[in-house]
Coordinates of C-alpha atoms in Angstrom, one line a residue:
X1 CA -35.5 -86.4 14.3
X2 CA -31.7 -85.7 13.5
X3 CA -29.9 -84.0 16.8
X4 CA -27.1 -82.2 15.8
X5 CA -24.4 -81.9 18.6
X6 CA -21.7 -79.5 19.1
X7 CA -18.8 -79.9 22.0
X8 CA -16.5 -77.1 21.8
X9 CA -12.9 -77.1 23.5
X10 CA -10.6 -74.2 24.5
X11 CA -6.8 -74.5 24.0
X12 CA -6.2 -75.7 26.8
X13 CA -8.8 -78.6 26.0
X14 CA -11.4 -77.5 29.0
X15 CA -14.8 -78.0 27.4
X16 CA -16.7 -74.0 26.6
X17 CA -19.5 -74.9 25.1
X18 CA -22.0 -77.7 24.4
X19 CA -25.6 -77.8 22.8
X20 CA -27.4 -79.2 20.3
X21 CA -30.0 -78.3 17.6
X22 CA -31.9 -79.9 14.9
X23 CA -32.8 -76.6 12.5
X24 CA -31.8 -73.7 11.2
X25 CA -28.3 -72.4 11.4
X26 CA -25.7 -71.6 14.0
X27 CA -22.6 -68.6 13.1
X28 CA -19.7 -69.1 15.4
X29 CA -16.9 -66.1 15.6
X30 CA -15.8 -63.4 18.2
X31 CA -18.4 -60.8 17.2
X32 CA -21.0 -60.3 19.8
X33 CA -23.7 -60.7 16.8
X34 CA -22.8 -64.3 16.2
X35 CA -24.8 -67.1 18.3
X36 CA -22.0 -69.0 19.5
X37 CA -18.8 -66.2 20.6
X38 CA -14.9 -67.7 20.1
X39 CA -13.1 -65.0 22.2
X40 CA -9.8 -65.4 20.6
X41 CA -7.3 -63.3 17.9
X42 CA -7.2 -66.1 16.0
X43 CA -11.0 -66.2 15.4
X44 CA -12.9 -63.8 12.7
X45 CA -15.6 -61.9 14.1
X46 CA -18.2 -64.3 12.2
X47 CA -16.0 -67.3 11.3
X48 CA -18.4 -70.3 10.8
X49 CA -21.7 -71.2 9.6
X50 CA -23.1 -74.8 10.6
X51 CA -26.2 -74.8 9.2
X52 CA -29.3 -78.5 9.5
X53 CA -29.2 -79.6 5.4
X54 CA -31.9 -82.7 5.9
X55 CA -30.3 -85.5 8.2
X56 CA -27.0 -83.5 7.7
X57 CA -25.3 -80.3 9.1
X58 CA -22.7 -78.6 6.2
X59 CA -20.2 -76.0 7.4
X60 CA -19.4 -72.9 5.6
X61 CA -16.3 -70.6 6.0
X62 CA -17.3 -66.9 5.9
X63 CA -14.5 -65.3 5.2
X64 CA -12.3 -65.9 7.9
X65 CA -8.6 -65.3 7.9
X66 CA -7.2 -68.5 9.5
X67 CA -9.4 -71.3 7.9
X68 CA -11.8 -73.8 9.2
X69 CA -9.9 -77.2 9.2
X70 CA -12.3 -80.6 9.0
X71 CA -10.5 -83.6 9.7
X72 CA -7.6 -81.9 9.2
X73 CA -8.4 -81.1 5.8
X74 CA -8.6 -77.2 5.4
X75 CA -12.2 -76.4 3.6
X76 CA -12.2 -74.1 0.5
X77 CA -16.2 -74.3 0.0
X78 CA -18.8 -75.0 1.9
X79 CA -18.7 -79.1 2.7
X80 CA -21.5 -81.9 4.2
X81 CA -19.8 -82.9 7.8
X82 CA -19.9 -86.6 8.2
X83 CA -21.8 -88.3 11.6
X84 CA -18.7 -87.7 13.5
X85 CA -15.8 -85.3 12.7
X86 CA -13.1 -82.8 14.3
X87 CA -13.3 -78.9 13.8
X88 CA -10.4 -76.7 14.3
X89 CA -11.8 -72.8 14.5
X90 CA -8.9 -70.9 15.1
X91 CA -7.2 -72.3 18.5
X92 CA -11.1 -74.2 19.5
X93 CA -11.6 -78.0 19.0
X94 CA -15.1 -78.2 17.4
X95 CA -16.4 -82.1 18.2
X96 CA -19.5 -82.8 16.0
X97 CA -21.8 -85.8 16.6
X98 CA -24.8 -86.5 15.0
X99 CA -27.5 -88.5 16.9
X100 CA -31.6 -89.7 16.3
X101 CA -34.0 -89.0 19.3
X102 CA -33.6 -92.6 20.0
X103 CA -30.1 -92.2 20.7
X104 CA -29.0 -94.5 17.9
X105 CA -26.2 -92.7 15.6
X106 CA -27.9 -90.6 12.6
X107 CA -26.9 -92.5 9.0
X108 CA -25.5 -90.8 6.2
X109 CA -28.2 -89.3 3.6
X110 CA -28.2 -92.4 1.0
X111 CA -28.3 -89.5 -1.4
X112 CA -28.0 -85.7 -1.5
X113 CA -29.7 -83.3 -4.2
X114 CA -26.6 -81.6 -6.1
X115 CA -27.8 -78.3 -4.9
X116 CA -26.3 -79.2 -1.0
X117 CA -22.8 -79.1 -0.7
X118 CA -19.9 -81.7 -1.3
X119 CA -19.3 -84.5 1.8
X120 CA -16.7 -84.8 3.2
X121 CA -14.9 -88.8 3.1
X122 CA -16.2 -89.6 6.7
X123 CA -12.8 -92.6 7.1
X124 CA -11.1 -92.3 10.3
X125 CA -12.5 -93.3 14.0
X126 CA -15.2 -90.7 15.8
X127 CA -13.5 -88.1 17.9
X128 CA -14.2 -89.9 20.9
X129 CA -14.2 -94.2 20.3
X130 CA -15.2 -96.7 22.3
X131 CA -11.9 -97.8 23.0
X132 CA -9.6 -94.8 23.4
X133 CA -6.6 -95.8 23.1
X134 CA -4.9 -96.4 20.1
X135 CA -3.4 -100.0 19.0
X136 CA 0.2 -99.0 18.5
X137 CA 1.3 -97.0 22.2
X138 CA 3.1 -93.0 21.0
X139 CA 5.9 -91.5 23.0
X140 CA 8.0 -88.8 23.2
X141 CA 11.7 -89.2 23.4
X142 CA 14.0 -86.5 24.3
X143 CA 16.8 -85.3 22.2
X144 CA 19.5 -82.9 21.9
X145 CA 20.8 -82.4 25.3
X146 CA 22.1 -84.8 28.7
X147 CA 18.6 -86.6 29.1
X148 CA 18.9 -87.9 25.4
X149 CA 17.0 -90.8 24.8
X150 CA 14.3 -90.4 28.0
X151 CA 10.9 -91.1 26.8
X152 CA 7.0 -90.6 28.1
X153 CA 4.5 -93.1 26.7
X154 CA 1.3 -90.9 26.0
X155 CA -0.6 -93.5 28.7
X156 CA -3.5 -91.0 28.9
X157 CA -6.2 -90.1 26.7
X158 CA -5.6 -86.5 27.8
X159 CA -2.5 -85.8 29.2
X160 CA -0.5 -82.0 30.0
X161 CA 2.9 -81.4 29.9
X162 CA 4.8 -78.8 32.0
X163 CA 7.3 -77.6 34.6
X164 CA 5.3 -78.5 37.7
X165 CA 4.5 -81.6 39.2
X166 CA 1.2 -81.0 38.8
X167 CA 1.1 -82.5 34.9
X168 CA 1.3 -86.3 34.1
X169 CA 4.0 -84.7 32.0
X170 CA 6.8 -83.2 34.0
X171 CA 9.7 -81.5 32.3
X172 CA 12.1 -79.4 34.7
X173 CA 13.0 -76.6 32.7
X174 CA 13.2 -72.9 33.2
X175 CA 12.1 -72.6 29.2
X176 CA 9.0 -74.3 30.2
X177 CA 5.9 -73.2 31.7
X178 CA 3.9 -74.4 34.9
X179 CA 1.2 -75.8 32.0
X180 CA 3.0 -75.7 28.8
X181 CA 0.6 -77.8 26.6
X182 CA -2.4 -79.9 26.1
X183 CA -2.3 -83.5 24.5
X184 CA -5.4 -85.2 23.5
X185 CA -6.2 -88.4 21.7
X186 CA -8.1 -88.2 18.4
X187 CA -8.7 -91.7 16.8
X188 CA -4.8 -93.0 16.9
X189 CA -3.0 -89.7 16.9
X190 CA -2.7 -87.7 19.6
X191 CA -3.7 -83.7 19.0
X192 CA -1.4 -81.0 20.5
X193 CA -2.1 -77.6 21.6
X194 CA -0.2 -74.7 23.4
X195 CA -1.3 -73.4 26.6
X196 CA -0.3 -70.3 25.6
X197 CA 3.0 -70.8 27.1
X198 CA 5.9 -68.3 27.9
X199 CA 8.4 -69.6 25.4
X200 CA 5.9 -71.2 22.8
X201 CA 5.7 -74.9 21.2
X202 CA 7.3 -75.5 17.6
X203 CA 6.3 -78.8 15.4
X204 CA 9.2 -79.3 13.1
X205 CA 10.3 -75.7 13.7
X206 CA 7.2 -73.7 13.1
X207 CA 5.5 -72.4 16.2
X208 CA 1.8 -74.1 17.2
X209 CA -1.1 -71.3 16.9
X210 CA -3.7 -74.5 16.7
X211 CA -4.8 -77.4 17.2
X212 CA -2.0 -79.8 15.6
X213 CA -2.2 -83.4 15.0
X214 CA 1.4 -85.4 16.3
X215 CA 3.0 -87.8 13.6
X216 CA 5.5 -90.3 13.7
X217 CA 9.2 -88.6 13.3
X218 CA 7.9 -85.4 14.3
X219 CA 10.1 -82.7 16.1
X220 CA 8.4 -81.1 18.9
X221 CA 10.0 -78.1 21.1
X222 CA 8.7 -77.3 24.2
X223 CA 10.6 -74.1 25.1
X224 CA 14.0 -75.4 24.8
X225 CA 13.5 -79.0 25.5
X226 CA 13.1 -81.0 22.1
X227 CA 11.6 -84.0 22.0
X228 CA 10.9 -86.8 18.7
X229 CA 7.0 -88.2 18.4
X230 CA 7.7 -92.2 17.6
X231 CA 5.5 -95.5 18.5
X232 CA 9.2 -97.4 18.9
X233 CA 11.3 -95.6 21.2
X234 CA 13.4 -98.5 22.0
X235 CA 14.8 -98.4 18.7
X236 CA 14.6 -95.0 17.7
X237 CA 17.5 -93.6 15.2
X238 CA 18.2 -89.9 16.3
X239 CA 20.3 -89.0 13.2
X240 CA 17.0 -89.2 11.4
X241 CA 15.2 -86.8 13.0
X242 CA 17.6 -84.5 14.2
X243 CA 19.2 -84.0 10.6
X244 CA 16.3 -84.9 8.6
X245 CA 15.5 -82.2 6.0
X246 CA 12.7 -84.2 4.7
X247 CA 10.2 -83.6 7.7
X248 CA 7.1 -82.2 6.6
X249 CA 5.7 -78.8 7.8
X250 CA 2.1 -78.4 8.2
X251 CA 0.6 -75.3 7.8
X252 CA -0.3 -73.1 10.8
X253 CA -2.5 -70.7 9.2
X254 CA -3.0 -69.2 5.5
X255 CA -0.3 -67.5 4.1
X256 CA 2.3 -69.4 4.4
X257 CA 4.9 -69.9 1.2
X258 CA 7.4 -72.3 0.1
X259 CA 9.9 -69.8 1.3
X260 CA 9.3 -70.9 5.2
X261 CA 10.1 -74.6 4.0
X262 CA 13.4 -73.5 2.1
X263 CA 14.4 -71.5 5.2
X264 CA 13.8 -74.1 7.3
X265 CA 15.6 -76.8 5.4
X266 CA 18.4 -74.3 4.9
X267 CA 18.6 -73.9 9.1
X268 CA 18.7 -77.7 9.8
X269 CA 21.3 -78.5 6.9
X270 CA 22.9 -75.5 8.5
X271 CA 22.7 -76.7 12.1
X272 CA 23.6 -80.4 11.6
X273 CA 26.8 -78.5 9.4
X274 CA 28.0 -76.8 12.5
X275 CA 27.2 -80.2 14.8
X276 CA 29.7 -81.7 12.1
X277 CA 32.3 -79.3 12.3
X278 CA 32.0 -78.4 15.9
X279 CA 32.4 -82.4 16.1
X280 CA 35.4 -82.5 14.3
X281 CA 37.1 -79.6 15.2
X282 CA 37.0 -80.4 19.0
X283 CA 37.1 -84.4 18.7
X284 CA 40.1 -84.0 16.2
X285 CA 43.5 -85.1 17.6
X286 CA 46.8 -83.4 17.9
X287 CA 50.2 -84.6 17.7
X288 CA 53.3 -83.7 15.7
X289 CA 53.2 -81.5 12.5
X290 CA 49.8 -81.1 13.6
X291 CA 47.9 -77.2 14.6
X292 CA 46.0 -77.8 17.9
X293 CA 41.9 -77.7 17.2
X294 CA 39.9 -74.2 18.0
X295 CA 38.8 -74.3 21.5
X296 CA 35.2 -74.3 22.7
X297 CA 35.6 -70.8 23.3
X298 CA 37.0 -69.8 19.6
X299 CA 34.0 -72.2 17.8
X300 CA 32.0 -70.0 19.9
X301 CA 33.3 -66.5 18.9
X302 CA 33.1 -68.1 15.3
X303 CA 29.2 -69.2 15.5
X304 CA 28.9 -65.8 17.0
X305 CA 30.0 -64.0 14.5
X306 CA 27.8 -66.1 11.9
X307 CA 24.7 -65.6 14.0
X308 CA 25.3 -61.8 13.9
X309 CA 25.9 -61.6 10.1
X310 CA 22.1 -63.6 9.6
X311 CA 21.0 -61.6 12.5
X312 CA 22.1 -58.3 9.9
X313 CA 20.7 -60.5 6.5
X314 CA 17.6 -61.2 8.8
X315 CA 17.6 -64.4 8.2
X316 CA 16.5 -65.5 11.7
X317 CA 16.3 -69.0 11.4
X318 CA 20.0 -69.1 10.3
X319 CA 20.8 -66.5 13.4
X320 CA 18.7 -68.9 15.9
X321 CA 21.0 -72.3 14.6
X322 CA 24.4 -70.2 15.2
X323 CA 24.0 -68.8 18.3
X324 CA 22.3 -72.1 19.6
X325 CA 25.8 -73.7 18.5
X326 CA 27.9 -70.8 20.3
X327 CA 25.4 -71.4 23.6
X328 CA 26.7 -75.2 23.2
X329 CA 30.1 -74.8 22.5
X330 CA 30.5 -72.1 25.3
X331 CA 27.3 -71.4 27.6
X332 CA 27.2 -67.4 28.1
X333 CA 25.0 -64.8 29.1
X334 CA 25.5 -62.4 25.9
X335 CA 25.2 -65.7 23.8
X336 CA 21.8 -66.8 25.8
X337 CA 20.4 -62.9 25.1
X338 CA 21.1 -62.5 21.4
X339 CA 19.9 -66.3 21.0
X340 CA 16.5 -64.9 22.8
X341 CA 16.5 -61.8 20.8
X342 CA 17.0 -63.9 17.4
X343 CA 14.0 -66.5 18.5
X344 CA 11.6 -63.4 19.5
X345 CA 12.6 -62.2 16.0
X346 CA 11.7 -65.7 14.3
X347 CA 8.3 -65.9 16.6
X348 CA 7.7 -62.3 15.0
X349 CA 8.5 -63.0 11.4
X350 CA 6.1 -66.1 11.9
X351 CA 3.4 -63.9 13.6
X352 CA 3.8 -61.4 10.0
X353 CA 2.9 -64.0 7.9
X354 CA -0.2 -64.7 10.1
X355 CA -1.0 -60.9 9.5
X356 CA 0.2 -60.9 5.7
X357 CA -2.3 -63.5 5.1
X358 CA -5.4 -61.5 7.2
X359 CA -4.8 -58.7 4.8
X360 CA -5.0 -61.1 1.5
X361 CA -8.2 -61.9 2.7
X362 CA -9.1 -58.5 3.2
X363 CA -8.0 -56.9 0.0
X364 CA -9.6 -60.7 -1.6
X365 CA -13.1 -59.4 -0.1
X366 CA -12.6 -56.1 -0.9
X367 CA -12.3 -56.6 -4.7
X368 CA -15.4 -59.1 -4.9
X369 CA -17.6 -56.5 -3.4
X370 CA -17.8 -57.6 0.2
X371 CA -18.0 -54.5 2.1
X372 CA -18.7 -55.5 5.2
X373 CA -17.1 -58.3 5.7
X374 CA -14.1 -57.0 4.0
X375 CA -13.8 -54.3 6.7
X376 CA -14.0 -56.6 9.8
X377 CA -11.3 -58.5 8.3
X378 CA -9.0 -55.0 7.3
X379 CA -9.7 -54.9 11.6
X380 CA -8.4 -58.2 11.9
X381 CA -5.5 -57.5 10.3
X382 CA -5.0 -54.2 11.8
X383 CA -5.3 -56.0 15.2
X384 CA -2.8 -58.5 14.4
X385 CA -0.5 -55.9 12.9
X386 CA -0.6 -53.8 16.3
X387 CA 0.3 -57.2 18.1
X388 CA 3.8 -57.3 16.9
X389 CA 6.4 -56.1 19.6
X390 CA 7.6 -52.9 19.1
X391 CA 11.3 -54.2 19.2
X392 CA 10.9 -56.6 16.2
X393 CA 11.9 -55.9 12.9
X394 CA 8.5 -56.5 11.7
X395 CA 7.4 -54.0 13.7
X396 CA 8.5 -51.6 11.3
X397 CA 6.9 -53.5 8.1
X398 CA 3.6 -53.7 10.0
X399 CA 3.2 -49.9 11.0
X400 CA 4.0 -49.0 7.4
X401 CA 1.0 -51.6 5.9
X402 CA -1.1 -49.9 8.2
X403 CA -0.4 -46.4 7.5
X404 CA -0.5 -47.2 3.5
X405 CA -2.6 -49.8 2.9
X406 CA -4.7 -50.9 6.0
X407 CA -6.6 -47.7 7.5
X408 CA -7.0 -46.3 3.6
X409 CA -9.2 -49.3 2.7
X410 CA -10.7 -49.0 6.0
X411 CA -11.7 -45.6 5.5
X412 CA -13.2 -46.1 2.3
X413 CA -14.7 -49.0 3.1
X414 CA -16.3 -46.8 5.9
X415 CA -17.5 -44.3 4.5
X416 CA -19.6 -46.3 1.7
X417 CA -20.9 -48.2 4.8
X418 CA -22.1 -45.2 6.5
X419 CA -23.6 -43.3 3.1
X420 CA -25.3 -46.9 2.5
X421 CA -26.8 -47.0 6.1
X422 CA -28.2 -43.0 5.7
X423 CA -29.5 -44.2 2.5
X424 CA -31.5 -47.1 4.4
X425 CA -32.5 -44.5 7.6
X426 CA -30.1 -46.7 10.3
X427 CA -28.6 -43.0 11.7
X428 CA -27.0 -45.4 14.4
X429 CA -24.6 -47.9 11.9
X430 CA -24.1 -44.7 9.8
X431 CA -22.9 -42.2 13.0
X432 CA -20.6 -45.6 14.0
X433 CA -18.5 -46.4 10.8
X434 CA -18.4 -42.4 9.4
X435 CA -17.0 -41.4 12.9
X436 CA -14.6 -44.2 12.2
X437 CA -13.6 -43.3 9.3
X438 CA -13.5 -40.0 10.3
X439 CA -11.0 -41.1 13.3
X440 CA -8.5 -43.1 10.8
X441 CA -8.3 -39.4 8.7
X442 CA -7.5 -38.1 11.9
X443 CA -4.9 -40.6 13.1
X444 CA -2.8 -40.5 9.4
X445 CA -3.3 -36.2 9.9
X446 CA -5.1 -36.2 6.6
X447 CA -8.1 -33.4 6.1
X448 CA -11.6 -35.3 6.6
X449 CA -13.1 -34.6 3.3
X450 CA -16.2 -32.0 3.0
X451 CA -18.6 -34.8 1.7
X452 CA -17.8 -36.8 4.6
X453 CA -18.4 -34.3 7.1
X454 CA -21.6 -33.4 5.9
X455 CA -22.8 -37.2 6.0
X456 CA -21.4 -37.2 9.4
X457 CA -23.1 -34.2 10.1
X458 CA -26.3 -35.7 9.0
X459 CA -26.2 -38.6 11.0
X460 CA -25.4 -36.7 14.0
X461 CA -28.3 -34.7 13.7
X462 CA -30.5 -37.8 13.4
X463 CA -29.5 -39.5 15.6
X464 CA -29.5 -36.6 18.5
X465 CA -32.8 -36.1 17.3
X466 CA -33.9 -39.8 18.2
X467 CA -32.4 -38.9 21.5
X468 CA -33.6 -36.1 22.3
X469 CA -37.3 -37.5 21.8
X470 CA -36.0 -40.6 24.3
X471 CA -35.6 -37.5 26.8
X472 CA -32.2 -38.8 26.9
X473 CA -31.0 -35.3 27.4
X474 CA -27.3 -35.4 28.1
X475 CA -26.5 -37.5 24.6
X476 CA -28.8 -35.4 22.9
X477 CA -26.8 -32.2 23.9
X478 CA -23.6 -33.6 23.0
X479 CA -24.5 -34.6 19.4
X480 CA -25.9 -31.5 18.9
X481 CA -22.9 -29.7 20.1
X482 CA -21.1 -31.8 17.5
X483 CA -22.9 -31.7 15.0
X484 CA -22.7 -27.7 15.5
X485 CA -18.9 -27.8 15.4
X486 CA -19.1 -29.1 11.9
X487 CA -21.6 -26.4 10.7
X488 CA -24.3 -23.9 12.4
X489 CA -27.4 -25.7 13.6
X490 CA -31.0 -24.4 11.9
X491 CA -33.2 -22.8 14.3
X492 CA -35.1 -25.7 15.3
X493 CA -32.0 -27.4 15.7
X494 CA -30.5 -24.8 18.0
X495 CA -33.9 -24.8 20.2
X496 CA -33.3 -28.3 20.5
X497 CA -29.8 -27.9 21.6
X498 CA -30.8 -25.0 24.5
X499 CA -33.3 -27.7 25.8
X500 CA -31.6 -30.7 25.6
X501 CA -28.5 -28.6 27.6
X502 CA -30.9 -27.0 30.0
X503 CA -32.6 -30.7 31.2
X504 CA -29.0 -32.4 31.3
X505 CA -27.5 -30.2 33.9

């Protein structure tokens, strides 16, 4: 028999979970319904569905807004998992493993019946080898400031970075926190997680929401220390990394666009521009017939200026690289706040896109006829809306997709989930999604429709009535005192009501 074994890791790579099985299915999300609960934003409410096909387990996304990565590979359809593989759900590490009762490693199916889903290629080492470490040593070298050209080796096969002494990693910085982030070995890369730090962790610009695999030439930012990922550190070349606008970008979540990758090529063309001029216009010399160069002080004023007019454009990634070069030209307090009010603005516009692509999903399920599952994830991206600060620009785009596209869906979507569940006698799913649509009406100040009060009405009534035989006296009063509010009560209903409100007090 074929054991099927699931490890499952938090962000901060502590181990949450771990079973196994050898039939039948297993739903993962952040819904209390599902048999394994993720308790995270970044998790649907029922995300995954690992379910035994013959020696094999496949895994199925169900509709989630933020993917289901294999190997690194995100999954489109539901797939065969090899022996041994890596599963990102959301900001959880899922570690398969596949095992007989005799402890030997399961082998692949020799052949599969066309009805079970594609495999998977299983290349690449297990999550956990034999011998961890990988053949070539990584490191991370520092760059961009005084301790340019310091390096770690990654010497661990688990390692955390951070301000306190506490981490194999130490970095003294105020921008970093006590635990910053997680680094873990997978096969000969090392995987990289926030720790749901203060001041966040960018790959190549774009902030970390998951698990990320490290590559050679990669930029890393831990608050505002900046560091290169490189197996040579000895002869590591700077200039290539620092000005490269050839790194690649990997995707965070879905919904990203091409425009993220023009506007971050555009900020480091434009940041290694003013490194050049700033370069040049303070290195330059004087002499006779000659006009003296700008002082730090005027390049400042001058990147200033810039950052405000991108600030104005929003175009926050060009704001972040000018006031960056005013802070290093001429370190001051206003220059430190607008550069802290220009990164909480990128962070946000990075965090809209997250949202932007919840609601694709949503309006995707919607139109195929998912009901349900379209209006958990219309939540999700309600949720995620809410989220953004209330000081961000996108704050503003966010409140105005809920009001005209967000709670309208959700209120149809509600009410044709509540009229389906009177239809089938569940009074208690019906009463739950018509008083929530009912609520959304409320929020926007629209009228609550006669036809959905009288459903609401109905469900009310039935469901005081099932209370009210429970002898559960004080419930029962209360629906049938709003249920009354809509429209009179019958007789019967009425003698119910005096009872149910004479027992309760």
């Amino acid at each position: 028999m074929i054991v099927h074994n699931i490890t499952i890791l938090d962000a901060s790579g502590q181990v949450v979970d771990e079973f196994g099985f050898s039939r039948g299915e297993v739903i993962l999300g952040r819904g209390a319904d599902c048999d394994v609960r993720l308790e995270s934003s970044a998790v649907s409410r029922k995300h995954a569905r690992i379910r035994v096909e013959g020696p094999q387990c496949s895994i199925e996304d169900l509709g989630s807004s933020n993917g289901i990565f294999v190997q690194d590979q995100r999954i489109q359809q539901p797939v065969l998992l090899p022996p041994q593989c890596t599963i990102v759900i959301g900001d959880f590490v899922v570690e398969y493993a596949s095992a007989s009762t005799a402890g030997q490693d399961a082998p692949s199916a020799p052949s599969q019946p066309s009805a079970l889903p594609p495999s998977l290629p299983t290349s690449g080492p297990p999550p956990r080898p034999s011998n961890p470490m990988p053949a070539r040593p990584w490191y991370l070298i520092r760059f961009g400031d005084h301790l340019e050209g310091e390096y770690f080796e990654l010497s661990e096969t688990e390692l955390s970075l951070g301000r306190t002494d506490a981490n194999l990693l130490q970095v003294l910085d105020p921008s970093v926190s006590r635990v910053h982030a997680h680094l873990r070995l997978q096969g000969d890369h090392f995987v990289l997680v926030d720790n749901r730090s203060a001041n966040g962790t960018r790959v190549n610009g774009v902030r970390v929401e998951r698990a990320m695999v490290l590559r050679e030439g990669d930029r890393v930012s831990f608050g505002d220390i900046r560091f290169a990922v490189t197996t040579d550190p000895t002869n590591f070349r700077f200039a290539e990394t620092v000005g490269s606008t050839t790194s690649v970008t990997r995707p965070q979540a879905p919904g990203g666009s091409s425009n993220t990758l023009l506007l971050l090529v555009s900020a480091i063309a434009s940041m290694l521009l003013i490194a050049g001029a700033i370069g040049l216009l303070l290195l330059a010399p004087s002499g006779p017939g000659m006009e003296d160069p700008p002082s730090a002080f005027e390049v400042a004023m001058a990147e200033m200026s810039r950052g405000e007019r991108a600030m104005d454009q929003q175009d926050w990634m060009g704001a972040v690289a000018a006031f960056e070069a005013a802070q290093l030209a001429a370190p001051s307090r206003d220059t430190a706040q607008r550069l802290e009010a220009a990164r909480a603005e990128l962070a946000a516009s990075e965090q809209l896109q997250i949202c932007t692509a919840q609601l694709e999903a949503a309006l995707n399920l919607e139109a195929s006829g998912q009901t349900l599952v379209a209006a958990e994830t219309y939540e999700d991206a309600r949720t995620c809306h809410e989220a953004l600060p209330t000081s961000s620009s996108s704050h503003e785009v966010a409140q105005q997709r809920i009001a005209t596209q967000i709670d309208p869906a959700l209120s149809t979507l509600y009410r044709q989930l509540g009229t389906l569940s009177l239809r089938n006698g569940d009074y208690a799913a019906a009463l739950q999604t018509l008083e929530r649509a009912a609520a959304l009406l409320a929020e926007a100040d629209e009228p609550v429709p006669a036809t959905l009060n009288a459903r609401l009405r109905e469900a009310l009534i039935a469901v005081a009535d099932d209370a009210f035989e429970e002898e559960q006296w004080s419930r029962a009063a209360e629906l049938y005192n709003r249920a009354g509010a809509i429209a009179p009560l019958d007789a019967a209903q009425s003698r119910r009501q005096s009872r149910a409100t004479s027992r309760a007090r």
